[in-house]
Coordinates of C-alpha atoms and ligand atoms in Angstrom, one line a residue:
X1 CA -14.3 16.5 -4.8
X2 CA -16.3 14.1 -6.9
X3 CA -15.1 11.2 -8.3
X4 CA -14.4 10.8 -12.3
X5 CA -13.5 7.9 -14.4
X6 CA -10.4 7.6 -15.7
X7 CA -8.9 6.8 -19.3
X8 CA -7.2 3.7 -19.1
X9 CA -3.3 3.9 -19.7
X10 CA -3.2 2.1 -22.6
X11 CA -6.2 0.3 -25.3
X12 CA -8.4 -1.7 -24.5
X13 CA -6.5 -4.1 -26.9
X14 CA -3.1 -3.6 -25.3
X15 CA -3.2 -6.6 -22.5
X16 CA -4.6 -9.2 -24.6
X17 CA -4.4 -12.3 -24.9
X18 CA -3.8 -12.2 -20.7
X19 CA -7.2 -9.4 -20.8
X20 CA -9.3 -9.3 -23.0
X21 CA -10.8 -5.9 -24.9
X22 CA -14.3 -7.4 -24.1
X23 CA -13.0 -8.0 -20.2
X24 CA -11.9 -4.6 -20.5
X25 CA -15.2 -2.9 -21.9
X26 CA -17.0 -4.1 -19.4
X27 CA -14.6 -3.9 -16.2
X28 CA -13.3 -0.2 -16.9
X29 CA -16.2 1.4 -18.8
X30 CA -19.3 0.0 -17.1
X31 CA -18.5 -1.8 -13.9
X32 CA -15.9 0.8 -12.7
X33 CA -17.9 3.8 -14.0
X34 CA -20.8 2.0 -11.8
X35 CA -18.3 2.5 -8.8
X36 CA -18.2 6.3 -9.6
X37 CA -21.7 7.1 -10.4
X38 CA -22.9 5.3 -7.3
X39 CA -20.2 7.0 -5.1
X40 CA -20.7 10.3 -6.4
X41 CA -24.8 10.0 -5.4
X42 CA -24.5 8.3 -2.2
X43 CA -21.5 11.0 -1.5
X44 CA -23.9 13.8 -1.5
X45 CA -24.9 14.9 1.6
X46 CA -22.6 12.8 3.5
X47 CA -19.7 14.3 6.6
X48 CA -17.3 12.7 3.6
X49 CA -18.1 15.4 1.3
X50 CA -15.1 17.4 0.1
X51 CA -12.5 15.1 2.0
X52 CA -9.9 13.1 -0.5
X53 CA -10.8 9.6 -1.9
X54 CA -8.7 8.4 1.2
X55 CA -10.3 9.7 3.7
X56 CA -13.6 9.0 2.3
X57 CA -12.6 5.2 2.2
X58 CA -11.1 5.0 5.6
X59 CA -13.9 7.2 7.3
X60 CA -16.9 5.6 5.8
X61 CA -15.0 1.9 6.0
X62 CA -17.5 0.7 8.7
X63 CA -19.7 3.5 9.1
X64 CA -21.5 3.9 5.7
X65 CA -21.7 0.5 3.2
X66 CA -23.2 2.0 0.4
X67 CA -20.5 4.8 0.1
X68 CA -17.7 2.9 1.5
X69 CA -18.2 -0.2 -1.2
X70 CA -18.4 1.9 -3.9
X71 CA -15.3 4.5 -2.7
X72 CA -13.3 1.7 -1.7
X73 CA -13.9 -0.4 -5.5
X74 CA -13.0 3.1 -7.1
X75 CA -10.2 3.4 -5.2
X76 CA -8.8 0.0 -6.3
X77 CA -9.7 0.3 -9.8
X78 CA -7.7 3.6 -10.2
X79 CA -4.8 1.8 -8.8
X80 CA -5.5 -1.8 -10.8
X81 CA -5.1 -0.3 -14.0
X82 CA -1.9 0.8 -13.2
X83 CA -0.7 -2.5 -11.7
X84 CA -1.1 -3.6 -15.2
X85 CA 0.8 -2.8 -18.5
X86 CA 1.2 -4.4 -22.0
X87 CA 4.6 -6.7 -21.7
X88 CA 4.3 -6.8 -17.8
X89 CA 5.9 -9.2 -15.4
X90 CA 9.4 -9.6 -15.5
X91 CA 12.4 -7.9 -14.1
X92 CA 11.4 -6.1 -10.5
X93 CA 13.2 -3.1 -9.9
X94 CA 16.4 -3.8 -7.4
X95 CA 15.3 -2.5 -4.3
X96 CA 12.1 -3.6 -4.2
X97 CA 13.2 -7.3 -5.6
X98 CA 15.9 -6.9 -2.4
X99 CA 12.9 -5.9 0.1
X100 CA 10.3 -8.8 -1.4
X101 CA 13.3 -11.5 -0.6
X102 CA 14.1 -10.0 2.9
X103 CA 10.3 -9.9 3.4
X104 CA 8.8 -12.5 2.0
X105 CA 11.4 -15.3 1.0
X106 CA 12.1 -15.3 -2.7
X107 CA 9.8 -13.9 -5.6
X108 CA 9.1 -16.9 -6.5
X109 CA 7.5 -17.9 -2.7
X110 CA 6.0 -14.1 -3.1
X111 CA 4.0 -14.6 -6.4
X112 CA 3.0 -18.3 -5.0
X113 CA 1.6 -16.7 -1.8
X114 CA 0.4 -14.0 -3.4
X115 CA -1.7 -16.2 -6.2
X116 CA -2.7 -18.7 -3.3
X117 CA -4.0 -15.4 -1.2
X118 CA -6.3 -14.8 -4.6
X119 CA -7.0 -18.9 -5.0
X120 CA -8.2 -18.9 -1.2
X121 CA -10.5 -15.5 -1.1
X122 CA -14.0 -16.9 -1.3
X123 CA -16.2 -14.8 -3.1
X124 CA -15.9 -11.5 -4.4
X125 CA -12.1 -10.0 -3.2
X126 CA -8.7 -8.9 -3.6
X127 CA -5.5 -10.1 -3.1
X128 CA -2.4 -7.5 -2.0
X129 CA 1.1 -6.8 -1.6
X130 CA 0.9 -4.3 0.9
X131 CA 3.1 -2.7 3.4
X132 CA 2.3 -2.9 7.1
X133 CA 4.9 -1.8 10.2
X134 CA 7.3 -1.0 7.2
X135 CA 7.1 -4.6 6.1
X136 CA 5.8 -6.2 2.8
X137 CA 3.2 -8.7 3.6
X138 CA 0.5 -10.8 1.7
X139 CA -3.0 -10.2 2.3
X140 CA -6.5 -10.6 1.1
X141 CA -10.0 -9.0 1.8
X142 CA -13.3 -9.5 0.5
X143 CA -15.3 -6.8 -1.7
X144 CA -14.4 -3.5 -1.9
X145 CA -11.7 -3.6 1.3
X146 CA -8.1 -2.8 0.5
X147 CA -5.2 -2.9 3.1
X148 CA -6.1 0.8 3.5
X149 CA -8.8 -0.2 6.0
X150 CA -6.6 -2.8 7.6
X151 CA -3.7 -0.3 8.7
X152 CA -1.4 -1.5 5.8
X153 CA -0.5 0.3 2.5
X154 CA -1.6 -1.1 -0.6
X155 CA 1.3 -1.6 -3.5
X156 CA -0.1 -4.4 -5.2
X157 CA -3.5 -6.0 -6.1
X158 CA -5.5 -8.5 -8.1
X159 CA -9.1 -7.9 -8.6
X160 CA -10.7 -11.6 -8.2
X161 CA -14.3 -10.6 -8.6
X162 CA -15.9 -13.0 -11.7
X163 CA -16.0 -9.7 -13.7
X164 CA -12.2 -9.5 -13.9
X165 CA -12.1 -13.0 -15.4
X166 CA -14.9 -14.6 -16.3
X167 CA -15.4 -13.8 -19.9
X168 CA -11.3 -14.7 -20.6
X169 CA -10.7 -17.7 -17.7
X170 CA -14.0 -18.8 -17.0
X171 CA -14.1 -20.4 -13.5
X172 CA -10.1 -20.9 -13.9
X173 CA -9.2 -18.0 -11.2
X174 CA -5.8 -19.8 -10.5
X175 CA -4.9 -19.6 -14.6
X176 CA -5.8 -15.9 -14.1
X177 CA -3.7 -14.7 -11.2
X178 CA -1.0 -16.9 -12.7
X179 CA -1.2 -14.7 -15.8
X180 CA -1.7 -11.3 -13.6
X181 CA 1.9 -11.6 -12.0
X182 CA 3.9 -13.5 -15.0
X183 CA 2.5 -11.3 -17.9
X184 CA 0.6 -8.7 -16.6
X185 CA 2.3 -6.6 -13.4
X186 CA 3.7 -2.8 -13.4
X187 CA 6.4 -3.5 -11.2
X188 CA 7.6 0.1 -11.8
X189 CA 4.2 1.4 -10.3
X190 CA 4.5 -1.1 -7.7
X191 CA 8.1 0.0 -6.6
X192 CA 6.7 4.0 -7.0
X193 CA 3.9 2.6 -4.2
X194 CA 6.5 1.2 -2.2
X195 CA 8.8 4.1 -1.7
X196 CA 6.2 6.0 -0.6
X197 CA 4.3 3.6 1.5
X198 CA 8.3 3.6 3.7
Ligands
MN3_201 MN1 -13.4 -5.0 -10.6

């Protein structure tokens, strides 16, 4: 298979003021469709060829930089467009609100750690709710990592490279995140991650 771009799920307008159109223009439709075009050329050739984006990120995760940093950012861009909807935030769906509290406290101590694990990723990163042994847990990775490489499931991130907030937040990544889970978040995609990452 080769990898394609997606249409965003909704207009470029549709998350603003929390994202920008502009952020948007230039994170879906040029540095995502980067991702792609570089992955598709450095896929040619490769033992990867054919195999599912999965398997592409997990087998080249160590093996093959070029490939696996540009498989690995496609793969969380397909998903981080999802995590995100016009009107997001709010009410998470029951059993996933009841597994976040066994888990990880309280939502409210879950979107704290979650925004401090994007606060304290220096650099280029992510930040996740992901689900390892069967249980939710916070993490963070640099690059184009994702819990996928780690032996978790991804079921939510937060891209905190500059080009997801610089041209709306400036240097103000906290102000960002904050936004991200309080305005922004698809918990309905997250809970569809979640039942079948268990
Ligand atoms: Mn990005």
């Amino acid at each position: 298979m080769s990898f394609t771009l997606p249409e965003l799920p909704y207009s470029h307008d549709a998350l603003a003021p929390f994202m920008s159109r502009e952020t948007l223009e230039y994170h879906h439709d040029k540095h995502h469709l980067a991702y792609v075009n570089n992955g598709n050329n450095l896929l040619k050739g490769t033992e990867w060829e054919g195999q599912s984006l999965e398997e592409i990120v997990k087998g080249s995760f160590g093996k093959n930089a070029g490939l696996f940093n540009n498989a690995g950012q496609h793969f969380n861009h397909l998903h981080f467009w999802n995590w995100m909807k016009p009107n997001g935030g709010g009410a998470i769906p029951s059993e996933l609100e009841k597994k976040i509290i066994e888990d990880l406290g309280s939502v409210e101590k879950m979107k704290e750690d979650f925004i401090q694990a994007g606060v304290t990723q220096f650099g280029s990163g992510w930040n996740w709710l992901a689900v390892k042994d069967g249980k939710i847990v916070v993490m963070k990775t640099p690059n184009g990592e994702s819990p996928l490489v780690h032996g978790a499931s991804p079921i939510l991130g937060c891209d905190v490279w500059e080009h997801s907030y610089y041209i709306d937040y400036r240097n103000r990544r906290p102000d960002y995140l904050k936004a991200f889970v309080e305005n922004l978040v698809n918990w309905d995609y997250v809970a569809e991650l979640y039942s079948k990452a268990v």
